[in-house]
PDB file of C-alpha atoms in Angstrom:
ATOM      1  CA  MET A 178      -6.480  22.419  -6.548  1.00 66.00           C
ATOM      2  CA  ALA A 179      -9.809  20.916  -5.339  1.00 83.00           C
ATOM      3  CA  ILE A 180      -9.828  17.597  -3.652  1.00 85.00           C
ATOM      4  CA  ARG A 181     -11.772  15.169  -6.102  1.00 90.00           C
ATOM      5  CA  ARG A 182     -11.135  12.081  -4.379  1.00 95.00           C
ATOM      6  CA  ILE A 183      -9.747  10.570  -1.039  1.00 97.00           C
ATOM      7  CA  ARG A 184      -7.700   7.261  -1.162  1.00 97.00           C
ATOM      8  CA  VAL A 185      -6.531   5.112   1.766  1.00 98.00           C
ATOM      9  CA  GLY A 186      -3.818   2.585   1.722  1.00 98.00           C
ATOM     10  CA  ALA A 187      -2.400  -0.169   4.288  1.00 98.00           C
ATOM     11  CA  VAL A 188       1.088  -0.664   5.548  1.00 98.00           C
ATOM     12  CA  ILE A 189       0.826  -4.391   6.841  1.00 98.00           C
ATOM     13  CA  LEU A 190       3.721  -5.620   8.690  1.00 96.00           C
ATOM     14  CA  ASP A 191       4.381  -9.135   9.791  1.00 97.00           C
ATOM     15  CA  ARG A 192       7.597 -10.770  11.233  1.00 94.00           C
ATOM     16  CA  GLY A 193       9.828  -8.315   9.108  1.00 94.00           C
ATOM     17  CA  ARG A 194       7.516  -8.578   5.942  1.00 97.00           C
ATOM     18  CA  LEU A 195       5.295  -6.290   4.313  1.00 97.00           C
ATOM     19  CA  LEU A 196       2.149  -7.280   2.579  1.00 98.00           C
ATOM     20  CA  LEU A 197       1.784  -5.411  -0.890  1.00 98.00           C
ATOM     21  CA  MET A 198      -0.271  -5.900  -3.951  1.00 97.00           C
ATOM     22  CA  ARG A 199       2.050  -7.004  -6.965  1.00 96.00           C
ATOM     23  CA  ARG A 200       0.376  -5.776 -10.289  1.00 95.00           C
ATOM     24  CA  VAL A 201       1.130  -6.951 -13.769  1.00 95.00           C
ATOM     25  CA  LYS A 202      -1.019  -4.758 -16.142  1.00 93.00           C
ATOM     26  CA  ARG A 203      -0.466  -5.054 -19.997  1.00 89.00           C
ATOM     27  CA  GLY A 204       3.087  -6.510 -19.304  1.00 88.00           C
ATOM     28  CA  HIS A 205       4.115  -3.729 -16.953  1.00 93.00           C
ATOM     29  CA  GLU A 206       5.088  -4.999 -13.425  1.00 95.00           C
ATOM     30  CA  TYR A 207       4.639  -2.829 -10.305  1.00 95.00           C
ATOM     31  CA  ILE A 208       3.658  -2.783  -6.687  1.00 97.00           C
ATOM     32  CA  VAL A 209       1.320  -0.866  -4.572  1.00 96.00           C
ATOM     33  CA  PHE A 210       0.078  -0.651  -1.091  1.00 97.00           C
ATOM     34  CA  ALA A 211      -3.584  -2.112  -1.138  1.00 96.00           C
ATOM     35  CA  GLY A 212      -6.368   0.191  -0.278  1.00 96.00           C
ATOM     36  CA  GLY A 213      -8.718   2.362  -2.386  1.00 95.00           C
ATOM     37  CA  GLY A 214     -11.319   5.098  -2.568  1.00 96.00           C
ATOM     38  CA  VAL A 215     -13.382   6.418   0.313  1.00 97.00           C
ATOM     39  CA  GLU A 216     -17.118   6.107  -0.334  1.00 96.00           C
ATOM     40  CA  ARG A 217     -19.775   8.599   0.434  1.00 94.00           C
ATOM     41  CA  GLY A 218     -20.700   8.662   4.134  1.00 96.00           C
ATOM     42  CA  GLU A 219     -17.659   6.492   4.978  1.00 97.00           C
ATOM     43  CA  THR A 220     -14.751   7.495   7.452  1.00 98.00           C
ATOM     44  CA  ILE A 221     -11.190   6.840   6.105  1.00 98.00           C
ATOM     45  CA  ARG A 222     -10.746   4.153   8.748  1.00 98.00           C
ATOM     46  CA  ALA A 223     -13.750   2.152   7.952  1.00 98.00           C
ATOM     47  CA  ALA A 224     -12.827   2.564   4.121  1.00 98.00           C
ATOM     48  CA  LEU A 225      -9.469   1.052   4.897  1.00 98.00           C
ATOM     49  CA  GLN A 226     -11.023  -1.917   6.725  1.00 98.00           C
ATOM     50  CA  ARG A 227     -13.416  -2.425   3.978  1.00 97.00           C
ATOM     51  CA  GLU A 228     -10.615  -2.216   1.345  1.00 97.00           C
ATOM     52  CA  ILE A 229      -8.336  -4.609   2.772  1.00 98.00           C
ATOM     53  CA  ARG A 230     -11.310  -7.097   3.748  1.00 97.00           C
ATOM     54  CA  GLU A 231     -12.121  -6.850  -0.180  1.00 95.00           C
ATOM     55  CA  GLU A 232      -8.786  -6.990  -1.516  1.00 95.00           C
ATOM     56  CA  PHE A 233      -6.877  -9.317   0.949  1.00 96.00           C
ATOM     57  CA  SER A 234      -9.674 -11.155   2.786  1.00 96.00           C
ATOM     58  CA  LEU A 235      -8.187  -9.862   6.286  1.00 98.00           C
ATOM     59  CA  GLU A 236      -9.804  -8.326   9.136  1.00 98.00           C
ATOM     60  CA  ILE A 237      -7.562  -5.533  10.145  1.00 98.00           C
ATOM     61  CA  GLU A 238      -6.979  -3.095  13.232  1.00 98.00           C
ATOM     62  CA  VAL A 239      -6.228   0.478  11.777  1.00 98.00           C
ATOM     63  CA  GLY A 240      -3.287   2.399  13.398  1.00 98.00           C
ATOM     64  CA  PRO A 241      -2.035   5.746  12.858  1.00 98.00           C
ATOM     65  CA  VAL A 242      -1.550   7.788   9.572  1.00 98.00           C
ATOM     66  CA  ILE A 243       1.877   7.414   8.571  1.00 97.00           C
ATOM     67  CA  VAL A 244       1.911   9.280   5.178  1.00 97.00           C
ATOM     68  CA  ARG A 245      -0.413  11.960   4.066  1.00 97.00           C
ATOM     69  CA  ARG A 246      -0.173  13.601   0.531  1.00 95.00           C
ATOM     70  CA  VAL A 247      -2.140  15.231  -2.192  1.00 93.00           C
ATOM     71  CA  ASN A 248      -1.426  13.873  -5.751  1.00 88.00           C
ATOM     72  CA  SER A 249      -3.245  15.245  -8.690  1.00 85.00           C
ATOM     73  CA  GLY A 250      -6.586  16.276  -6.705  1.00 88.00           C
ATOM     74  CA  GLN A 251      -6.346  13.027  -4.761  1.00 92.00           C
ATOM     75  CA  LEU A 252      -6.032  13.121  -1.059  1.00 96.00           C
ATOM     76  CA  GLU A 253      -4.199  10.063   0.209  1.00 97.00           C
ATOM     77  CA  TYR A 254      -3.823   8.597   3.751  1.00 98.00           C
ATOM     78  CA  TYR A 255      -1.390   5.517   4.233  1.00 98.00           C
ATOM     79  CA  PHE A 256      -2.122   3.990   7.769  1.00 98.00           C
ATOM     80  CA  TYR A 257       0.063   1.416   9.622  1.00 98.00           C
ATOM     81  CA  VAL A 258      -1.795  -1.861  10.602  1.00 98.00           C
ATOM     82  CA  PRO A 259      -0.659  -2.984  13.944  1.00 96.00           C
ATOM     83  CA  ALA A 260      -2.868  -6.437  13.843  1.00 97.00           C
ATOM     84  CA  PHE A 261      -4.830  -8.355  11.519  1.00 98.00           C
ATOM     85  CA  ARG A 262      -6.577 -11.678  11.409  1.00 98.00           C
ATOM     86  CA  GLY A 263      -6.735 -14.204   8.654  1.00 97.00           C
ATOM     87  CA  GLN A 264      -4.701 -15.368   5.571  1.00 96.00           C
ATOM     88  CA  PRO A 265      -4.115 -12.957   2.690  1.00 97.00           C
ATOM     89  CA  LYS A 266      -5.823 -14.134  -0.468  1.00 96.00           C
ATOM     90  CA  LEU A 267      -7.413 -12.225  -3.517  1.00 94.00           C
ATOM     91  CA  GLY A 268     -10.954 -10.985  -3.040  1.00 91.00           C
ATOM     92  CA  GLY A 269     -13.601  -8.470  -4.007  1.00 88.00           C
ATOM     93  CA  GLU A 270     -13.476  -6.449  -7.193  1.00 88.00           C
ATOM     94  CA  GLU A 271      -9.793  -7.596  -7.856  1.00 88.00           C
ATOM     95  CA  SER A 272     -10.355 -11.162  -7.972  1.00 87.00           C
ATOM     96  CA  LEU A 273     -13.219 -10.395 -10.662  1.00 89.00           C
ATOM     97  CA  LEU A 274     -10.960  -8.087 -12.665  1.00 87.00           C
ATOM     98  CA  HIS A 275      -7.923 -10.362 -12.424  1.00 90.00           C
ATOM     99  CA  SER A 276      -7.129 -11.764 -15.972  1.00 87.00           C
ATOM    100  CA  GLU A 277      -3.891 -12.543 -18.053  1.00 89.00           C
ATOM    101  CA  HIS A 278      -3.459  -8.837 -18.873  1.00 90.00           C
ATOM    102  CA  ASN A 279      -4.644  -7.413 -15.461  1.00 92.00           C
ATOM    103  CA  GLN A 280      -3.145  -9.324 -12.545  1.00 94.00           C
ATOM    104  CA  TYR A 281      -3.435  -8.730  -8.846  1.00 93.00           C
ATOM    105  CA  HIS A 282      -0.812 -10.913  -6.467  1.00 95.00           C
ATOM    106  CA  PRO A 283      -1.090 -10.361  -2.763  1.00 97.00           C
ATOM    107  CA  THR A 284       2.464 -10.863  -1.936  1.00 97.00           C
ATOM    108  CA  TRP A 285       4.568 -10.686   1.346  1.00 98.00           C
ATOM    109  CA  TYR A 286       7.995  -8.883   0.827  1.00 97.00           C
ATOM    110  CA  PRO A 287      10.925  -8.736   3.218  1.00 97.00           C
ATOM    111  CA  LEU A 288      11.537  -5.446   4.489  1.00 94.00           C
ATOM    112  CA  HIS A 289      15.211  -5.507   3.260  1.00 92.00           C
ATOM    113  CA  ALA A 290      13.871  -5.857  -0.334  1.00 93.00           C
ATOM    114  CA  LEU A 291      11.783  -2.527   0.147  1.00 91.00           C
ATOM    115  CA  PRO A 292      14.275  -0.005  -1.436  1.00 89.00           C
ATOM    116  CA  ARG A 293      14.651  -2.148  -4.543  1.00 90.00           C
ATOM    117  CA  LEU A 294      10.778  -2.788  -5.290  1.00 93.00           C
ATOM    118  CA  PRO A 295       9.147  -0.950  -8.046  1.00 92.00           C
ATOM    119  CA  ILE A 296       6.680   0.675  -5.592  1.00 94.00           C
ATOM    120  CA  TYR A 297       4.183   3.157  -7.092  1.00 89.00           C
ATOM    121  CA  PRO A 298       4.006   6.011  -5.678  1.00 89.00           C
ATOM    122  CA  ALA A 299       7.777   6.143  -5.029  1.00 87.00           C
ATOM    123  CA  SER A 300       7.448   8.963  -2.499  1.00 88.00           C
ATOM    124  CA  VAL A 301       5.138   6.950  -0.354  1.00 93.00           C
ATOM    125  CA  ARG A 302       7.813   4.320  -0.307  1.00 92.00           C
ATOM    126  CA  TRP A 303      10.121   6.979   1.328  1.00 91.00           C
ATOM    127  CA  GLY A 304       7.621   8.067   3.946  1.00 94.00           C
ATOM    128  CA  VAL A 305       6.722   4.547   4.695  1.00 95.00           C
ATOM    129  CA  LEU A 306      10.376   3.482   5.367  1.00 94.00           C
ATOM    130  CA  ARG A 307      11.114   6.498   7.372  1.00 93.00           C
ATOM    131  CA  TRP A 308       8.154   6.036   9.775  1.00 96.00           C
ATOM    132  CA  LEU A 309       8.890   2.207  10.190  1.00 96.00           C
ATOM    133  CA  VAL A 310      12.690   2.976  10.953  1.00 95.00           C
ATOM    134  CA  LYS A 311      11.624   5.674  13.342  1.00 95.00           C
ATOM    135  CA  HIS A 312       9.387   3.467  15.194  1.00 96.00           C
ATOM    136  CA  GLY A 313      11.941   0.566  15.383  1.00 95.00           C
ATOM    137  CA  HIS A 314      10.055  -1.572  12.802  1.00 93.00           C
ATOM    138  CA  ALA A 315      13.081  -1.455  10.324  1.00 92.00           C
ATOM    139  CA  PRO A 316      16.936  -0.876  10.396  1.00 92.00           C
ATOM    140  CA  ALA A 317      17.876   2.642   9.604  1.00 92.00           C
ATOM    141  CA  ARG A 318      20.475   1.295   6.813  1.00 91.00           C
ATOM    142  CA  LEU A 319      17.513   0.670   4.532  1.00 90.00           C
ATOM    143  CA  LEU A 320      17.151   4.399   4.305  1.00 88.00           C
ATOM    144  CA  ALA A 321      20.453   4.712   2.695  1.00 87.00           C
ATOM    145  CA  ALA A 322      19.642   2.078   0.171  1.00 85.00           C
ATOM    146  CA  LEU A 323      16.505   4.180  -1.131  1.00 83.00           C
ATOM    147  CA  PRO A 324      17.045   5.516  -4.621  1.00 80.00           C
ATOM    148  CA  PRO A 325      16.493   9.374  -4.797  1.00 76.00           C
ATOM    149  CA  ILE A 326      12.695  10.546  -4.625  1.00 68.00           C
ATOM    150  CA  PRO A 327      11.831  11.364  -8.267  1.00 61.00           C
ATOM    151  CA  ARG A 328      11.379  15.129  -8.975  1.00 59.00           C
ATOM    152  CA  ARG A 329       8.531  14.518 -11.071  1.00 51.00           C
ATOM    153  CA  ALA A 330       4.893  13.681  -9.808  1.00 50.00           C
ATOM    154  CA  ASP A 331       4.119  10.037  -9.080  1.00 49.00           C
TER     155      ASP A 331
END
């Protein structure tokens, strides 16, 4: 399958909390790692910095890729963010699109809640948590609390 788009996502951790984007769209609630598409001529790291500046109004340091996957013709990279400056607040296109039927909420979640959160894509939640445990950012017991990875594509 040909790659049609490249997407980047951020894993922003601070004091045992993970910064995620809670979405409510047409009454359906779910959570995603903030990020977006890479623009022509842009590096994946520069794209992540731009996306997080736009979505969360934060300046970030981009660390290593912790999850890489291909999904329906889209190549996705999820990066660990070891440092950031600022306080998260909704900005950019998301603030313009935010409405009663299409909501965006930057939200800090405690790491212990990660196994129960309705994070999309579910397989990325597994990869992120495995990396966080391996690198000492999360307790191993959280892996046992994760539901199985769905067999169907996210």
